[in-house]
PDB file of C-alpha atoms in Angstrom:
ATOM      1  CA  MET A1013     -33.554  45.523-187.838  1.00 51.00           C
ATOM      2  CA  GLU A1014     -32.059  42.984-186.019  1.00 57.00           C
ATOM      3  CA  HIS A1015     -32.666  41.592-182.224  1.00 57.00           C
ATOM      4  CA  ILE A1016     -31.181  40.117-179.622  1.00 58.00           C
ATOM      5  CA  GLY A1017     -32.573  37.846-176.659  1.00 56.00           C
ATOM      6  CA  ILE A1018     -31.104  38.518-173.548  1.00 57.00           C
ATOM      7  CA  GLU A1019     -31.008  35.961-171.333  1.00 54.00           C
ATOM      8  CA  THR A1020     -32.353  36.659-167.515  1.00 52.00           C
ATOM      9  CA  ALA A1021     -31.068  34.966-164.148  1.00 50.00           C
ATOM     10  CA  GLN A1022     -34.713  33.652-164.460  1.00 45.00           C
ATOM     11  CA  ASN A1023     -34.343  32.365-167.919  1.00 49.00           C
ATOM     12  CA  VAL A1024     -36.630  34.846-168.976  1.00 47.00           C
ATOM     13  CA  VAL A1025     -35.347  35.710-173.038  1.00 50.00           C
ATOM     14  CA  VAL A1026     -35.573  40.054-173.196  1.00 55.00           C
ATOM     15  CA  HIS A1027     -35.663  41.699-177.080  1.00 58.00           C
ATOM     16  CA  GLN A1028     -33.114  43.835-177.231  1.00 69.00           C
ATOM     17  CA  GLU A1029     -32.263  46.209-180.520  1.00 77.00           C
ATOM     18  CA  VAL A1030     -29.003  45.172-181.861  1.00 83.00           C
ATOM     19  CA  ALA A1031     -27.123  48.242-183.248  1.00 85.00           C
ATOM     20  CA  ASN A1032     -27.059  48.254-186.569  1.00 86.00           C
ATOM     21  CA  LEU A1033     -24.299  48.397-188.496  1.00 86.00           C
ATOM     22  CA  GLY A1034     -24.321  51.936-190.238  1.00 89.00           C
ATOM     23  CA  ASP A1035     -24.012  53.482-186.418  1.00 91.00           C
ATOM     24  CA  ARG A1036     -21.299  51.410-185.031  1.00 91.00           C
ATOM     25  CA  ILE A1037     -19.231  52.304-188.022  1.00 91.00           C
ATOM     26  CA  VAL A1038     -20.479  56.414-187.790  1.00 94.00           C
ATOM     27  CA  ALA A1039     -18.796  55.711-184.081  1.00 95.00           C
ATOM     28  CA  TYR A1040     -15.787  53.949-184.967  1.00 92.00           C
ATOM     29  CA  ILE A1041     -14.825  56.773-187.329  1.00 95.00           C
ATOM     30  CA  LEU A1042     -15.662  59.367-184.513  1.00 96.00           C
ATOM     31  CA  ASP A1043     -13.869  57.347-182.270  1.00 95.00           C
ATOM     32  CA  THR A1044     -10.732  57.034-184.325  1.00 94.00           C
ATOM     33  CA  LEU A1045     -10.938  60.660-184.542  1.00 95.00           C
ATOM     34  CA  VAL A1046     -10.689  61.362-181.538  1.00 94.00           C
ATOM     35  CA  LEU A1047      -7.163  59.529-181.419  1.00 91.00           C
ATOM     36  CA  VAL A1048      -6.095  60.528-184.097  1.00 90.00           C
ATOM     37  CA  VAL A1049      -6.273  64.196-182.461  1.00 91.00           C
ATOM     38  CA  TRP A1050      -4.616  62.867-179.602  1.00 87.00           C
ATOM     39  CA  ILE A1051      -2.181  61.699-182.230  1.00 85.00           C
ATOM     40  CA  PHE A1052      -1.250  65.229-183.808  1.00 86.00           C
ATOM     41  CA  ILE A1053      -1.227  66.683-179.917  1.00 84.00           C
ATOM     42  CA  CYS A1054       1.027  63.922-179.324  1.00 79.00           C
ATOM     43  CA  VAL A1055       3.158  64.628-181.558  1.00 78.00           C
ATOM     44  CA  PHE A1056       4.042  68.658-181.110  1.00 80.00           C
ATOM     45  CA  LEU A1057       4.735  68.364-177.866  1.00 75.00           C
ATOM     46  CA  VAL A1058       7.154  64.772-178.996  1.00 72.00           C
ATOM     47  CA  VAL A1059       9.160  67.785-181.451  1.00 73.00           C
ATOM     48  CA  ALA A1060       8.819  70.833-178.700  1.00 73.00           C
ATOM     49  CA  SER A1061      10.468  68.830-176.155  1.00 66.00           C
ATOM     50  CA  ALA A1062      12.649  67.612-178.969  1.00 62.00           C
ATOM     51  CA  VAL A1063      13.742  71.148-179.306  1.00 57.00           C
ATOM     52  CA  ALA A1064      13.490  72.135-175.376  1.00 57.00           C
ATOM     53  CA  TRP A1065      15.197  68.466-173.996  1.00 62.00           C
ATOM     54  CA  GLU A1066      18.598  66.889-175.037  1.00 66.00           C
ATOM     55  CA  ASN A1067      17.720  63.656-173.920  1.00 68.00           C
ATOM     56  CA  PRO A1068      16.334  61.263-175.907  1.00 72.00           C
ATOM     57  CA  VAL A1069      15.532  58.514-172.822  1.00 74.00           C
ATOM     58  CA  ALA A1070      13.994  61.590-171.126  1.00 69.00           C
ATOM     59  CA  ILE A1071      12.255  62.199-175.079  1.00 71.00           C
ATOM     60  CA  GLY A1072      10.589  58.342-175.108  1.00 74.00           C
ATOM     61  CA  PHE A1073       9.893  58.322-171.870  1.00 75.00           C
ATOM     62  CA  PHE A1074       7.247  61.172-172.729  1.00 73.00           C
ATOM     63  CA  MET A1075       6.021  59.253-176.019  1.00 76.00           C
ATOM     64  CA  VAL A1076       5.391  56.143-174.562  1.00 80.00           C
ATOM     65  CA  VAL A1077       2.918  57.985-170.940  1.00 74.00           C
ATOM     66  CA  ALA A1078       1.549  60.325-174.100  1.00 74.00           C
ATOM     67  CA  LEU A1079       0.647  57.140-175.919  1.00 80.00           C
ATOM     68  CA  LEU A1080      -0.877  55.175-172.957  1.00 85.00           C
ATOM     69  CA  PRO A1081      -4.544  56.680-173.672  1.00 84.00           C
ATOM     70  CA  TYR A1082      -3.736  55.363-177.368  1.00 83.00           C
ATOM     71  CA  MET A1083      -3.754  52.238-176.629  1.00 88.00           C
ATOM     72  CA  PHE A1084      -6.157  51.966-173.935  1.00 93.00           C
ATOM     73  CA  TYR A1085      -8.876  54.302-175.066  1.00 94.00           C
ATOM     74  CA  HIS A1086     -11.549  51.835-175.817  1.00 94.00           C
ATOM     75  CA  LEU A1087     -11.256  49.564-172.467  1.00 95.00           C
ATOM     76  CA  ILE A1088     -10.938  52.676-170.603  1.00 94.00           C
ATOM     77  CA  CYS A1089     -13.873  54.672-172.087  1.00 95.00           C
ATOM     78  CA  GLU A1090     -15.921  51.096-171.923  1.00 94.00           C
ATOM     79  CA  ILE A1091     -15.218  50.586-168.323  1.00 95.00           C
ATOM     80  CA  THR A1092     -16.044  54.465-167.192  1.00 94.00           C
ATOM     81  CA  MET A1093     -18.784  55.160-169.570  1.00 93.00           C
ATOM     82  CA  ASP A1094     -20.993  52.654-168.505  1.00 90.00           C
ATOM     83  CA  GLY A1095     -19.902  50.298-171.803  1.00 92.00           C
ATOM     84  CA  GLN A1096     -19.680  53.417-174.085  1.00 94.00           C
ATOM     85  CA  SER A1097     -16.910  54.996-176.389  1.00 95.00           C
ATOM     86  CA  ILE A1098     -17.501  58.815-176.622  1.00 96.00           C
ATOM     87  CA  GLY A1099     -18.564  57.727-181.053  1.00 96.00           C
ATOM     88  CA  LYS A1100     -20.838  54.910-179.258  1.00 95.00           C
ATOM     89  CA  ARG A1101     -22.120  57.431-177.462  1.00 94.00           C
ATOM     90  CA  ALA A1102     -23.052  59.962-179.993  1.00 95.00           C
ATOM     91  CA  LYS A1103     -25.253  57.164-181.855  1.00 93.00           C
ATOM     92  CA  LYS A1104     -26.666  56.243-178.320  1.00 91.00           C
ATOM     93  CA  ILE A1105     -25.291  52.476-178.362  1.00 93.00           C
ATOM     94  CA  LYS A1106     -23.474  51.151-175.714  1.00 92.00           C
ATOM     95  CA  VAL A1107     -21.822  47.318-174.955  1.00 93.00           C
ATOM     96  CA  ALA A1108     -24.058  44.804-173.123  1.00 88.00           C
ATOM     97  CA  SER A1109     -23.595  41.474-171.492  1.00 88.00           C
ATOM     98  CA  VAL A1110     -25.990  39.087-173.692  1.00 83.00           C
ATOM     99  CA  ASP A1111     -26.707  37.611-169.208  1.00 75.00           C
ATOM    100  CA  GLY A1112     -29.206  40.012-169.285  1.00 64.00           C
ATOM    101  CA  GLY A1113     -26.573  41.958-165.917  1.00 69.00           C
ATOM    102  CA  GLN A1114     -23.893  44.948-166.639  1.00 79.00           C
ATOM    103  CA  PRO A1115     -21.184  43.626-168.307  1.00 90.00           C
ATOM    104  CA  ARG A1116     -17.880  42.508-166.204  1.00 91.00           C
ATOM    105  CA  LEU A1117     -14.302  44.246-165.971  1.00 94.00           C
ATOM    106  CA  GLY A1118     -12.930  40.532-167.231  1.00 94.00           C
ATOM    107  CA  GLN A1119     -15.638  40.577-170.073  1.00 94.00           C
ATOM    108  CA  TYR A1120     -14.568  44.573-171.026  1.00 96.00           C
ATOM    109  CA  LEU A1121     -11.113  43.170-170.835  1.00 96.00           C
ATOM    110  CA  LEU A1122     -11.350  40.386-173.228  1.00 95.00           C
ATOM    111  CA  ARG A1123     -13.172  42.678-175.707  1.00 94.00           C
ATOM    112  CA  TRP A1124     -10.514  45.206-175.571  1.00 94.00           C
ATOM    113  CA  VAL A1125      -7.356  41.690-175.933  1.00 94.00           C
ATOM    114  CA  LEU A1126      -9.128  40.453-179.215  1.00 92.00           C
ATOM    115  CA  ARG A1127     -10.192  43.859-181.056  1.00 91.00           C
ATOM    116  CA  PRO A1128      -6.737  43.678-182.826  1.00 88.00           C
ATOM    117  CA  ILE A1129      -7.811  40.478-184.301  1.00 88.00           C
ATOM    118  CA  ASP A1130     -10.839  41.678-185.108  1.00 84.00           C
ATOM    119  CA  GLY A1131      -9.244  44.796-187.125  1.00 79.00           C
ATOM    120  CA  PHE A1132      -7.411  42.062-188.830  1.00 76.00           C
ATOM    121  CA  TYR A1133      -8.745  42.160-193.176  1.00 64.00           C
ATOM    122  CA  TYR A1134     -11.593  43.599-191.071  1.00 74.00           C
ATOM    123  CA  LEU A1135     -12.443  40.158-190.181  1.00 80.00           C
ATOM    124  CA  GLY A1136     -14.827  41.636-186.772  1.00 78.00           C
ATOM    125  CA  LEU A1137     -16.947  43.474-189.447  1.00 78.00           C
ATOM    126  CA  VAL A1138     -17.842  40.535-191.537  1.00 81.00           C
ATOM    127  CA  VAL A1139     -18.427  38.399-188.494  1.00 81.00           C
ATOM    128  CA  VAL A1140     -20.896  40.910-187.212  1.00 79.00           C
ATOM    129  CA  LEU A1141     -22.524  40.772-190.681  1.00 78.00           C
ATOM    130  CA  ILE A1142     -22.188  37.197-190.521  1.00 80.00           C
ATOM    131  CA  ASN A1143     -24.008  36.627-186.849  1.00 74.00           C
ATOM    132  CA  GLY A1144     -26.678  38.891-186.978  1.00 70.00           C
ATOM    133  CA  LYS A1145     -26.612  39.375-183.175  1.00 76.00           C
ATOM    134  CA  GLY A1146     -24.361  42.192-183.449  1.00 78.00           C
ATOM    135  CA  GLN A1147     -21.684  40.339-182.024  1.00 86.00           C
ATOM    136  CA  ARG A1148     -17.450  40.414-183.728  1.00 90.00           C
ATOM    137  CA  LEU A1149     -15.374  37.300-182.089  1.00 90.00           C
ATOM    138  CA  GLY A1150     -14.604  39.754-179.045  1.00 91.00           C
ATOM    139  CA  ASP A1151     -17.855  40.069-178.508  1.00 92.00           C
ATOM    140  CA  LEU A1152     -18.476  35.810-179.049  1.00 92.00           C
ATOM    141  CA  ALA A1153     -15.789  35.243-176.497  1.00 92.00           C
ATOM    142  CA  ALA A1154     -16.168  37.576-174.123  1.00 92.00           C
ATOM    143  CA  GLY A1155     -20.573  37.118-174.297  1.00 91.00           C
ATOM    144  CA  THR A1156     -21.267  40.564-175.065  1.00 91.00           C
ATOM    145  CA  THR A1157     -23.025  41.984-177.677  1.00 89.00           C
ATOM    146  CA  VAL A1158     -23.496  45.711-178.782  1.00 90.00           C
ATOM    147  CA  VAL A1159     -27.468  47.048-178.452  1.00 87.00           C
ATOM    148  CA  SER A1160     -28.506  50.562-179.523  1.00 87.00           C
ATOM    149  CA  LEU A1161     -30.674  52.560-176.603  1.00 83.00           C
ATOM    150  CA  LYS A1162     -32.885  54.706-179.059  1.00 78.00           C
ATOM    151  CA  PRO A1163     -36.346  53.422-178.509  1.00 64.00           C
ATOM    152  CA  ARG A1164     -38.087  51.632-181.391  1.00 58.00           C
ATOM    153  CA  MET A1165     -41.293  53.987-181.143  1.00 54.00           C
ATOM    154  CA  ARG A1166     -42.761  56.127-178.060  1.00 53.00           C
ATOM    155  CA  LEU A1167     -43.070  54.013-174.788  1.00 52.00           C
ATOM    156  CA  GLN A1168     -46.737  55.549-174.287  1.00 52.00           C
ATOM    157  CA  ASP A1169     -47.999  53.244-177.227  1.00 52.00           C
ATOM    158  CA  THR A1170     -46.463  50.384-175.149  1.00 51.00           C
ATOM    159  CA  LEU A1171     -48.234  51.405-172.066  1.00 46.00           C
ATOM    160  CA  MET A1172     -51.008  49.092-170.303  1.00 46.00           C
ATOM    161  CA  THR A1173     -52.426  52.396-169.011  1.00 49.00           C
ATOM    162  CA  GLU A1174     -52.607  55.893-170.204  1.00 59.00           C
ATOM    163  CA  VAL A1175     -50.092  58.875-168.470  1.00 65.00           C
ATOM    164  CA  LYS A1176     -52.255  61.808-168.028  1.00 68.00           C
ATOM    165  CA  ALA A1177     -51.530  65.568-168.344  1.00 70.00           C
ATOM    166  CA  GLU A1178     -52.373  65.584-164.674  1.00 72.00           C
ATOM    167  CA  HIS A1179     -50.185  62.965-163.564  1.00 79.00           C
ATOM    168  CA  VAL A1180     -48.176  63.206-160.634  1.00 85.00           C
ATOM    169  CA  VAL A1181     -44.514  62.119-160.433  1.00 87.00           C
ATOM    170  CA  ARG A1182     -43.878  59.902-157.121  1.00 87.00           C
ATOM    171  CA  PHE A1183     -40.088  59.005-158.534  1.00 89.00           C
ATOM    172  CA  PRO A1184     -38.186  61.458-160.094  1.00 87.00           C
ATOM    173  CA  GLU A1185     -35.078  59.629-159.891  1.00 88.00           C
ATOM    174  CA  ALA A1186     -36.650  57.714-162.795  1.00 87.00           C
ATOM    175  CA  VAL A1187     -35.378  60.141-165.235  1.00 85.00           C
ATOM    176  CA  ARG A1188     -31.860  58.157-164.626  1.00 85.00           C
ATOM    177  CA  LEU A1189     -33.282  55.755-166.520  1.00 85.00           C
ATOM    178  CA  ASN A1190     -32.083  55.525-169.971  1.00 79.00           C
ATOM    179  CA  ASP A1191     -35.107  54.735-173.118  1.00 77.00           C
ATOM    180  CA  ALA A1192     -33.667  50.675-173.727  1.00 76.00           C
ATOM    181  CA  GLN A1193     -33.998  50.112-168.597  1.00 82.00           C
ATOM    182  CA  ALA A1194     -37.614  51.397-169.443  1.00 84.00           C
ATOM    183  CA  SER A1195     -38.257  49.298-172.371  1.00 80.00           C
ATOM    184  CA  MET A1196     -37.030  45.990-170.507  1.00 83.00           C
ATOM    185  CA  ILE A1197     -39.592  47.065-167.572  1.00 86.00           C
ATOM    186  CA  LYS A1198     -42.882  47.557-169.423  1.00 84.00           C
ATOM    187  CA  GLU A1199     -41.323  43.864-170.791  1.00 82.00           C
ATOM    188  CA  VAL A1200     -41.381  42.389-167.746  1.00 83.00           C
ATOM    189  CA  LEU A1201     -44.232  44.068-167.003  1.00 84.00           C
ATOM    190  CA  ASN A1202     -46.088  42.828-169.674  1.00 80.00           C
ATOM    191  CA  ASN A1203     -44.688  39.678-169.602  1.00 74.00           C
ATOM    192  CA  THR A1204     -47.604  37.783-167.812  1.00 66.00           C
ATOM    193  CA  GLN A1205     -46.849  34.136-169.871  1.00 65.00           C
ATOM    194  CA  VAL A1206     -43.378  33.164-167.577  1.00 62.00           C
ATOM    195  CA  LYS A1207     -44.078  30.864-164.631  1.00 65.00           C
ATOM    196  CA  ASP A1208     -41.611  32.738-162.320  1.00 74.00           C
ATOM    197  CA  ARG A1209     -43.142  35.696-163.375  1.00 77.00           C
ATOM    198  CA  TRP A1210     -43.364  37.469-159.713  1.00 82.00           C
ATOM    199  CA  THR A1211     -39.921  36.452-158.831  1.00 84.00           C
ATOM    200  CA  LEU A1212     -38.732  38.259-162.392  1.00 84.00           C
ATOM    201  CA  MET A1213     -40.578  41.236-161.276  1.00 87.00           C
ATOM    202  CA  GLU A1214     -38.661  41.007-157.985  1.00 89.00           C
ATOM    203  CA  GLU A1215     -35.010  41.065-160.168  1.00 87.00           C
ATOM    204  CA  MET A1216     -35.964  43.838-162.336  1.00 88.00           C
ATOM    205  CA  ALA A1217     -37.466  45.715-158.990  1.00 89.00           C
ATOM    206  CA  THR A1218     -34.533  45.512-156.865  1.00 90.00           C
ATOM    207  CA  LYS A1219     -32.149  46.692-159.809  1.00 89.00           C
ATOM    208  CA  VAL A1220     -34.709  49.512-160.757  1.00 90.00           C
ATOM    209  CA  ARG A1221     -33.824  50.440-156.769  1.00 90.00           C
ATOM    210  CA  THR A1222     -30.168  50.459-157.563  1.00 88.00           C
ATOM    211  CA  VAL A1223     -30.339  52.490-160.128  1.00 87.00           C
ATOM    212  CA  ILE A1224     -32.445  55.144-159.686  1.00 89.00           C
ATOM    213  CA  GLY A1225     -31.592  54.957-156.013  1.00 88.00           C
ATOM    214  CA  ASN A1226     -35.219  55.161-154.617  1.00 83.00           C
ATOM    215  CA  PRO A1227     -36.181  52.179-152.590  1.00 80.00           C
ATOM    216  CA  GLY A1228     -40.095  52.524-152.603  1.00 82.00           C
ATOM    217  CA  GLU A1229     -40.498  51.138-149.665  1.00 81.00           C
ATOM    218  CA  GLY A1230     -43.871  49.548-148.813  1.00 82.00           C
ATOM    219  CA  MET A1231     -45.001  49.436-152.069  1.00 89.00           C
ATOM    220  CA  LYS A1232     -44.767  45.756-153.910  1.00 90.00           C
ATOM    221  CA  ALA A1233     -43.065  44.713-157.295  1.00 90.00           C
ATOM    222  CA  MET A1234     -44.926  45.694-159.532  1.00 90.00           C
ATOM    223  CA  ASP A1235     -46.573  48.905-158.497  1.00 91.00           C
ATOM    224  CA  PHE A1236     -43.131  50.186-157.925  1.00 92.00           C
ATOM    225  CA  LEU A1237     -42.221  49.259-161.592  1.00 91.00           C
ATOM    226  CA  ARG A1238     -45.386  50.438-163.009  1.00 89.00           C
ATOM    227  CA  ALA A1239     -44.736  53.641-160.751  1.00 90.00           C
ATOM    228  CA  VAL A1240     -41.845  54.091-161.698  1.00 91.00           C
ATOM    229  CA  LEU A1241     -42.068  53.589-165.989  1.00 89.00           C
ATOM    230  CA  GLN A1242     -45.314  55.830-165.958  1.00 87.00           C
ATOM    231  CA  ASP A1243     -43.097  58.647-164.179  1.00 87.00           C
ATOM    232  CA  TYR A1244     -39.814  57.878-166.652  1.00 85.00           C
ATOM    233  CA  VAL A1245     -42.381  58.317-169.604  1.00 83.00           C
ATOM    234  CA  TYR A1246     -43.815  61.641-168.100  1.00 82.00           C
ATOM    235  CA  LEU A1247     -41.097  62.987-167.891  1.00 80.00           C
ATOM    236  CA  THR A1248     -39.066  62.298-170.535  1.00 75.00           C
ATOM    237  CA  GLY A1249     -42.182  63.721-172.788  1.00 69.00           C
ATOM    238  CA  GLN A1250     -42.698  60.980-174.579  1.00 54.00           C
ATOM    239  CA  GLN A1251     -46.218  60.428-172.813  1.00 47.00           C
ATOM    240  CA  GLY A1252     -47.936  62.178-175.863  1.00 45.00           C
ATOM    241  CA  ALA A1253     -50.713  62.862-172.858  1.00 42.00           C
ATOM    242  CA  LYS A1254     -54.334  63.957-173.281  1.00 41.00           C
ATOM    243  CA  PRO A1255     -55.391  66.653-170.978  1.00 36.00           C
TER     244      PRO A1255
END
């Protein structure tokens, strides 16, 4: 499985698993099916309207309005669904920024604008195969890629300490995280070689507080991150806890 090094603001490279080509193709097929269903609905409504309406201008206006969601489907989905579409969510993959942050509106827009070019003679597919970082032309231009949210292994297998069966949860909001975010927290905690380790942990703690909506007042960044990670592992049933 290919991985991409996502560089944080502190110039620390955190590795994430690139979505495999099979998942991306299946996600594309699922999204295409959604759009095909939408087109059939639009055609049916237009035909039904043509019977009831005699004004061709009104029918044309209805067709334009009905087809707008088809044209903007991927852009709207990625903006409103945290980098995912219906197909991507089904396959547990999402768009991510290569700078380590959440993709910005401009990045989503650039990916969408270049989508027709990527589809020209399957150019995007060829670029993904050659690139090795899960990036099509739109991703290369926008500074994004598509990563997998599927856990590579149980988080408990790589935690620094065991999460026991009698573990007391301090942050129930930890379930708002996903596996990719939890893996990134784990990697930051385990990264002892980086020069600005403590600054990096403070930065990560700030992002986690925003995601879970709990500041963990009075806790140091390392203690906060470790507690949130252990709670996540425990609450999501990945702990393999020992009695």
